[in-house]
Coordinates of C-alpha atoms and ligand atoms in Angstrom, one line a residue:
X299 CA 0.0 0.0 0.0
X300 CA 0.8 3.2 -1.0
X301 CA 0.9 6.3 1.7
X302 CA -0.7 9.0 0.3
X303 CA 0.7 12.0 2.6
X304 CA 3.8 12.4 4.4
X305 CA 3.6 12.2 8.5
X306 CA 4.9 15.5 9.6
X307 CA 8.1 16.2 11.3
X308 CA 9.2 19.6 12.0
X309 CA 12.7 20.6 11.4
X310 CA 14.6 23.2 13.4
X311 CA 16.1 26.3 11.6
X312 CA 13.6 26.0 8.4
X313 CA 11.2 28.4 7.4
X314 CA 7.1 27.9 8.5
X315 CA 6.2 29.1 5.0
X316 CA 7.8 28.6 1.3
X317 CA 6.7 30.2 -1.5
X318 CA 6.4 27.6 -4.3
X319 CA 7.3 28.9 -7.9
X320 CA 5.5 26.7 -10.3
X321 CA 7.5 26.9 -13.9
X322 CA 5.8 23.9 -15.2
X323 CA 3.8 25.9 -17.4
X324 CA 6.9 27.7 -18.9
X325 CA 10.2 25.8 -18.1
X326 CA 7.9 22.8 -18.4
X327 CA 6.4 23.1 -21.6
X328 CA 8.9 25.1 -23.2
X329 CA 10.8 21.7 -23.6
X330 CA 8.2 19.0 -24.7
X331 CA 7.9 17.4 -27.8
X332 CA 4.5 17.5 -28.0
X333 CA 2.8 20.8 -28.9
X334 CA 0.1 21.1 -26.1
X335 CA -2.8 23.2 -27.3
X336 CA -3.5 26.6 -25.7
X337 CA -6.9 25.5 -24.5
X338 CA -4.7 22.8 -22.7
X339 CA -2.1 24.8 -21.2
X340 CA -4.8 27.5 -19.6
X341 CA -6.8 24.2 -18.3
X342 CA -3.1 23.0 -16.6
X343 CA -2.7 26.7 -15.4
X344 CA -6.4 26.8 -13.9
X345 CA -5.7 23.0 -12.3
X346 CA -2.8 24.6 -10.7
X347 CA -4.5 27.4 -9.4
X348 CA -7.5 25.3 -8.0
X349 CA -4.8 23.0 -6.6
X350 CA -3.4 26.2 -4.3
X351 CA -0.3 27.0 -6.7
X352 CA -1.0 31.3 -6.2
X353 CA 3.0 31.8 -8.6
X354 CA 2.7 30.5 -11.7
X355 CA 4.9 31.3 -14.4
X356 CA 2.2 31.0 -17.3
X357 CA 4.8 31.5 -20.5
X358 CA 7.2 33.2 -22.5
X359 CA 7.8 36.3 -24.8
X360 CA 10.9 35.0 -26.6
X361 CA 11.1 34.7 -30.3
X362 CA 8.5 32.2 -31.4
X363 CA 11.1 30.3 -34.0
X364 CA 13.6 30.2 -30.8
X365 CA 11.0 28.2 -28.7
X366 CA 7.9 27.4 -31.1
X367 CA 6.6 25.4 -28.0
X368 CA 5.2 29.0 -26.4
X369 CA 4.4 31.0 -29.2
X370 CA 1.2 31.3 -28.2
X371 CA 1.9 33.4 -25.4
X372 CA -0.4 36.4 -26.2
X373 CA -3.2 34.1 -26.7
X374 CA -2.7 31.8 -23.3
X375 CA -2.2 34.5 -21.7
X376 CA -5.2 36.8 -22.2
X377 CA -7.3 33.4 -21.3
X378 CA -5.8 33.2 -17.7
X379 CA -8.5 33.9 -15.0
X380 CA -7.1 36.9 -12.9
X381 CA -7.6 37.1 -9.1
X382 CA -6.4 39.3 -6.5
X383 CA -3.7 37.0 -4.8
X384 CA -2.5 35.1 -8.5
X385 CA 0.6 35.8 -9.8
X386 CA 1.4 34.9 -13.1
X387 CA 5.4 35.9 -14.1
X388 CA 6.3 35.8 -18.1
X389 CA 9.4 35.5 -19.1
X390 CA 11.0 38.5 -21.5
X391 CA 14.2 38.4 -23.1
X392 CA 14.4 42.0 -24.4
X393 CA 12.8 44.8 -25.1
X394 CA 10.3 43.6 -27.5
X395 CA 9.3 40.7 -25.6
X396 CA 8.6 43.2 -22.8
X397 CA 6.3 45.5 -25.1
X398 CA 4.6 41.9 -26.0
X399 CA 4.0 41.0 -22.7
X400 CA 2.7 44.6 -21.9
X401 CA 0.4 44.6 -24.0
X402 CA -1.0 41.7 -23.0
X403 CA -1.7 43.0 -19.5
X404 CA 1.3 41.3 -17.7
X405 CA 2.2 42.7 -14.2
X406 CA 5.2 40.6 -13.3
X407 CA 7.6 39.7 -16.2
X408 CA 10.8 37.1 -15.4
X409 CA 14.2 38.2 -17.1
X410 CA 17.5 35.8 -17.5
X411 CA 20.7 36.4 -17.6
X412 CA 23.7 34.1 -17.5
X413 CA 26.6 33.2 -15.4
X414 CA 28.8 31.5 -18.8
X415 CA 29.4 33.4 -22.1
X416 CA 29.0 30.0 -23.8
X417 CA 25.4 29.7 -22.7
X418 CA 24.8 33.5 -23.0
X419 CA 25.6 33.0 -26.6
X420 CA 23.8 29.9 -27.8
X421 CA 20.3 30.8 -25.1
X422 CA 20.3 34.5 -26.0
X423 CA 22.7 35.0 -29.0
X424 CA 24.5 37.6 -27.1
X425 CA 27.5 37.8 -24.2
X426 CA 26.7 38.0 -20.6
X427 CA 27.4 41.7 -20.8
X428 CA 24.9 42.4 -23.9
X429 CA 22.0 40.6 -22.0
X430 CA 22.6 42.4 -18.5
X431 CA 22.6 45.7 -20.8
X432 CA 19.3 44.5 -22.4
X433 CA 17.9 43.2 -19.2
X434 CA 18.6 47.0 -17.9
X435 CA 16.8 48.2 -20.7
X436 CA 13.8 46.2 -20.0
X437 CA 14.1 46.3 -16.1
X438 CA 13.9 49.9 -15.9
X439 CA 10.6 51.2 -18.1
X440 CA 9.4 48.3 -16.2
X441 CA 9.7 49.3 -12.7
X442 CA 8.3 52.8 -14.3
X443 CA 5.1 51.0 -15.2
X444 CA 5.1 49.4 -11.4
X445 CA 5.4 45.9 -12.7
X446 CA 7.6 43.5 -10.4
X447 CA 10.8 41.7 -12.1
X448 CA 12.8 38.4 -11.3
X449 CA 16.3 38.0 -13.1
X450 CA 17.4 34.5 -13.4
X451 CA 20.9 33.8 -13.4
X452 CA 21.3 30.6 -15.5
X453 CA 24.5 28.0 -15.0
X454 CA 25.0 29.3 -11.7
X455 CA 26.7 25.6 -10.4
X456 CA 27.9 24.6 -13.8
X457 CA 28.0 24.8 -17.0
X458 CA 28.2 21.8 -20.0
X459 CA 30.5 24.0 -22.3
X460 CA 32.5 25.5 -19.9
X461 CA 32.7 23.5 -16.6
X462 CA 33.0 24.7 -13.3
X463 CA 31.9 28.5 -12.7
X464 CA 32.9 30.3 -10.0
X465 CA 30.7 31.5 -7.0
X466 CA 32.3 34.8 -7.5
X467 CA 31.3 35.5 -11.3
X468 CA 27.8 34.5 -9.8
X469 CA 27.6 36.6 -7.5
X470 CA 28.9 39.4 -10.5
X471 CA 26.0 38.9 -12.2
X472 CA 23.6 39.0 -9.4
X473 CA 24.8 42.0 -8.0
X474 CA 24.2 43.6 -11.3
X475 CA 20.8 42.0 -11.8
X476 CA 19.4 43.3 -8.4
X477 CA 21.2 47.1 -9.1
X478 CA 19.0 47.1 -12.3
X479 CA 15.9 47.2 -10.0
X480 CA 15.1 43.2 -10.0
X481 CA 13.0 42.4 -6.8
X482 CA 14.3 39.0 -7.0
X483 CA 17.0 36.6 -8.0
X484 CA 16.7 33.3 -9.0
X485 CA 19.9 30.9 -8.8
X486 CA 19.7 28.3 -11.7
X487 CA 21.3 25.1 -11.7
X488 CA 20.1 24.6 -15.4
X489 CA 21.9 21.3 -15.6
X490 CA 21.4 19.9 -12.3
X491 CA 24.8 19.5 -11.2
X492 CA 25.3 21.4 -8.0
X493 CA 25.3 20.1 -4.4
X494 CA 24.3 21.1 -1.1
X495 CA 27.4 22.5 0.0
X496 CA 27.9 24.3 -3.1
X497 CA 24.6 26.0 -3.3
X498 CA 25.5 26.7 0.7
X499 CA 28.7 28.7 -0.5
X500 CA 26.6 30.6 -3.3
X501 CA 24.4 31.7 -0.6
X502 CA 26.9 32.5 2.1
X503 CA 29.0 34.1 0.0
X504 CA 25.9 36.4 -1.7
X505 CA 25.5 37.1 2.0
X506 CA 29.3 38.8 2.6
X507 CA 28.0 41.2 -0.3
X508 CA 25.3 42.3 0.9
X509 CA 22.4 40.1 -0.8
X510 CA 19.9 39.2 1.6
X511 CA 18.7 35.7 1.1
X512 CA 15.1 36.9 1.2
X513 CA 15.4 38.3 -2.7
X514 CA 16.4 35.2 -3.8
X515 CA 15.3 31.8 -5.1
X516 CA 16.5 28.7 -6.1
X517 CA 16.0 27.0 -9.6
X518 CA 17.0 23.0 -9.4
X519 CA 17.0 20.9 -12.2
X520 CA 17.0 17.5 -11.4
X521 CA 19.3 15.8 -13.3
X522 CA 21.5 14.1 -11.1
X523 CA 18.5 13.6 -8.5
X524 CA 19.9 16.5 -5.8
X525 CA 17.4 18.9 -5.7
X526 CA 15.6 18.5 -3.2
X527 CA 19.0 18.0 -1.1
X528 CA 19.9 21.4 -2.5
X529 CA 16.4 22.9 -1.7
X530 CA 17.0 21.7 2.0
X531 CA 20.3 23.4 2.2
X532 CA 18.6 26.4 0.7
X533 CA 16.3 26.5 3.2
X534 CA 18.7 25.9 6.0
X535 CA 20.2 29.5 5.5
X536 CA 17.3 31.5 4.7
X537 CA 16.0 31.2 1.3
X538 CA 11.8 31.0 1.4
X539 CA 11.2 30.7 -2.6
X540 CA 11.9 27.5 -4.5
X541 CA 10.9 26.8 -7.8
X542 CA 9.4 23.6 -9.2
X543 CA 7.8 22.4 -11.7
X544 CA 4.3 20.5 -11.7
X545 CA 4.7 16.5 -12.5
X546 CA 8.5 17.3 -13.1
X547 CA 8.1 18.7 -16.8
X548 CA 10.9 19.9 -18.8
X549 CA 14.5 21.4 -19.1
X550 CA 16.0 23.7 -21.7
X551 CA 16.1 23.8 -25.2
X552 CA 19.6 25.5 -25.2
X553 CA 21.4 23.0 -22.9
X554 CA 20.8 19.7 -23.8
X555 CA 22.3 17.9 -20.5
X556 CA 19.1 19.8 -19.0
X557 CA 16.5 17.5 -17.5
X558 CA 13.2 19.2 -15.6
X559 CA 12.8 21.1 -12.8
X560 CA 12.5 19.3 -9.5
X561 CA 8.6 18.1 -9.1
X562 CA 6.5 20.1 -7.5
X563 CA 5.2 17.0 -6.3
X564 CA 8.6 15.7 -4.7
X565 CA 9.3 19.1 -3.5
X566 CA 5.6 19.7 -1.3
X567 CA 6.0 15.9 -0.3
X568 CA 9.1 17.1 1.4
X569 CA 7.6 20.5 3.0
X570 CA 4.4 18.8 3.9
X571 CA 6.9 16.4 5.8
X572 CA 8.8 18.9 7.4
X573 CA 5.4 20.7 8.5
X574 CA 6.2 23.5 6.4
X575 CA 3.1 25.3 4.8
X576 CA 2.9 25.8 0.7
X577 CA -0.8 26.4 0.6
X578 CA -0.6 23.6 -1.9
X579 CA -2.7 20.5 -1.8
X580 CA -0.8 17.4 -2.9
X581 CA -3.6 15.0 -3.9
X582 CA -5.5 17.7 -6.2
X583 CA -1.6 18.8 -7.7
X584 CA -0.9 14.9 -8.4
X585 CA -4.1 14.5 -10.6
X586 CA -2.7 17.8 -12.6
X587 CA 0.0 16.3 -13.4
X588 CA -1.5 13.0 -14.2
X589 CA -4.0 15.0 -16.5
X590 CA -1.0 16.6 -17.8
X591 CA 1.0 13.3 -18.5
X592 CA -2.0 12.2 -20.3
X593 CA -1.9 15.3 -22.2
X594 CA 1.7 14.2 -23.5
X595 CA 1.2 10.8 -23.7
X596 CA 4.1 10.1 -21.5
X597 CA 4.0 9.7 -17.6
X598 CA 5.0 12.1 -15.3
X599 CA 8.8 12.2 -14.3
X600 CA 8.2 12.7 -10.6
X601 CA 8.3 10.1 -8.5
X602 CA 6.0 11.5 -6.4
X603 CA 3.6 11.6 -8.7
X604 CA 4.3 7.9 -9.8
X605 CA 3.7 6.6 -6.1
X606 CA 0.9 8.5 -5.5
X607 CA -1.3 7.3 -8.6
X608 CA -0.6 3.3 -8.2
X609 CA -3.6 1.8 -6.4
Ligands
LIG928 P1 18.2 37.2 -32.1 O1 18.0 36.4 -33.3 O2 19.5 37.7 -31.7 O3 17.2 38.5 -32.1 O4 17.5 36.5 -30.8 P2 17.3 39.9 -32.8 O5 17.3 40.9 -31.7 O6 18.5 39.9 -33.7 O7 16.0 40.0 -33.7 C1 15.8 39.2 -34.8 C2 14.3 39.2 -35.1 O8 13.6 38.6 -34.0 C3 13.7 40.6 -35.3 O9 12.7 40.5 -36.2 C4 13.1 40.9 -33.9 O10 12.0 41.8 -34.0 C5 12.6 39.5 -33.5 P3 12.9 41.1 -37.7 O11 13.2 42.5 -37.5 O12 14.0 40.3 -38.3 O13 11.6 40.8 -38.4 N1 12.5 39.4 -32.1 C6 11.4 38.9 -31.4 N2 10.2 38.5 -31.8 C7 9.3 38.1 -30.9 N3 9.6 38.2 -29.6 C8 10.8 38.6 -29.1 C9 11.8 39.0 -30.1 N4 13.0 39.4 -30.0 C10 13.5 39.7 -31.2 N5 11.0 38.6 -27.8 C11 16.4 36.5 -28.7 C12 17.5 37.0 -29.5 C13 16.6 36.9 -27.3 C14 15.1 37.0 -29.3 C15 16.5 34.9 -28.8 O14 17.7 34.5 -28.5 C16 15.5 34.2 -27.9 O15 14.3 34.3 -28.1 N6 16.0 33.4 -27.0 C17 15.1 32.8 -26.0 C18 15.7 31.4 -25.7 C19 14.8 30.8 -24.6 O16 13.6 31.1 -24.5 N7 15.4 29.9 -23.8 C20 14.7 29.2 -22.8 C21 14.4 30.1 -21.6 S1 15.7 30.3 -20.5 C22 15.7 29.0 -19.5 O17 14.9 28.1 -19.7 C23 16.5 29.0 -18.2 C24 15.8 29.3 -16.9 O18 14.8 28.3 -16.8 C25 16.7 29.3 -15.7 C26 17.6 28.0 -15.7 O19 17.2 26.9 -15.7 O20 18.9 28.3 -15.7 C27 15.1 30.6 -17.0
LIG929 MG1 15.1 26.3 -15.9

């Protein structure tokens, strides 16, 4: 028999609340095969919400040809059901996918930087410099307009081109990301590599600058099966916003050695666990993503998800 919630044991040091930041909808989709139709994607958005998600990042403003998977941004996004209390983030690589996502009403837009010139080349066709300075360029008439901005830094523990990256040039772009006005960070480990100490010394070492680990979040793929280990170390010095992705969907088109995010599953199994609120309700998130799976005609990646619907 299968359990079908965790028992709950509270852990010293951790937060009472964490802020889950679902990308399944964008990171997710962004990277399937399948081309899921935008009736589809605003029913997995409205599941989400109705299963106590209240951050979903619902798509992307890139350049449709770059990622043909969310080219129907404008149209996905003027069917999402607004409340007072949703939030739903859009990613924007420049200036025009800023005026796109304007005009389509969005208050919060996502922008993304990264820590390697390799990947800042083949994800944004640009160096690391040339995106911060478009990032400023979109960051600023945005904060004008009152909307709220993440920056992502991508490649923050690694990087498939280039290796190792240092904590320090991390910490470069972060500092410049949170000068040009962005409310909040988030620290992506695009190919899944880091480990808990690591993403400990990224923290501390944000810290001796000045960064305070409220404005920041953490971004775990789950390639080599250490998020949630990551997440917990996260946790353990102060970060409150973790991203994840419903049924475990995706990776990234410009780094192939990318597997999905954690699952949001795997990740509110542990939380529940450790008596940590989410506002999320497990059972009604696991049927998502089993919809979702059916959707693609693949099962879900989480394991979560894969206990929790055998009989
Ligand atoms: P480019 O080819 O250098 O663009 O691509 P350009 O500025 O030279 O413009 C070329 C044409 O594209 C122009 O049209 C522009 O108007 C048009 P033309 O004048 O030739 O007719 N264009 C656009 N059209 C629609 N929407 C736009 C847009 N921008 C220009 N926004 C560009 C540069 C940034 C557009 C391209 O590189 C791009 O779209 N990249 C996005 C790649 C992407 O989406 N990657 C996945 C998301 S990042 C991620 O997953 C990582 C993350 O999860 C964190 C982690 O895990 O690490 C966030
Ligand atoms: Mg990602």
């Amino acid at each position: 028999m299968t359990a079908r919630l965790p028992q709950v044991f509270p852990h010293a040091g951790l937060p009472a609340h964490v802020t889950v930041y679902e990308v399944g909808a964008r990171d997710g989709l962004q990277n399937e095969q399948a081309t899921v139709p935008t009736e589809v994607k605003a029913e997995f958005i409205e599941r989400l919400v109705d299963a106590g998600s209240t951050v979903i990042e619902a798509t992307s403003f890139v350049h449709p040809k770059w990622v043909p998977q969310l080219a129907d941004a404008e149209v996905l996004f003027k069917l999402l059901e607004r409340r007072p209390g949703l939030r739903y983030p859009v990613l924007v690589p420049n200036l025009r996918g800023y005026d796109r996502a304007l005009a389509c009403g969005a208050s919060e837009i996502a922008v993304f930087a990264s820590a390697t010139e390799t990947f800042a080349q083949r994800n944004l066709n640009t160096t690391i410099d040339g995106a911060l300075t478009d990032i400023e360029a979109v960051v600023t008439p945005a904060l004008q307009a009152g909307l709220w901005a993440r920056g992502y830094v991508s490649m923050c523990f690694g990087d498939p081109w280039e290796g190792p990256v240092d904590p320090g040039a991390v910490a470069t772009v972060v500092e410049r990301l949170l000068t040009a006005g962005c409310h909040e960070i988030s620290l992506g480990d695009t190919i899944g590599t880091a480990t808990p100490g690591h993403v400990r010394t990224l923290i501390d070492l944000l810290g001796t600058r000045g960064v305070d680990p409220a404005r920041l979040a953490v971004h775990f793929h789950d390639t080599y099966g250490q998020a949630l280990a990551n997440i917990l170390a996260a946790l353990q010095v102060g970060i409150t916003t973790v991203d994840a992705s419903a049924g475990g969907l995706g990776g990234c088109p410009y780094a192939e050695s990318a597997t999905g995010n954690l699952a949001t599953e795997d990740l509110v199994w542990m939380l529940d666990g450790l008596g940590i609120d989410t506002g999320i309700d497990l059972p009604a998130l696991v049927e998502t993503s089993r919809w979702m799976a059916d959707h693609l005609g693949r099962p879900a990646p989480s394991r979560a998800v894969r206990a929790l619907t055998k009989d």
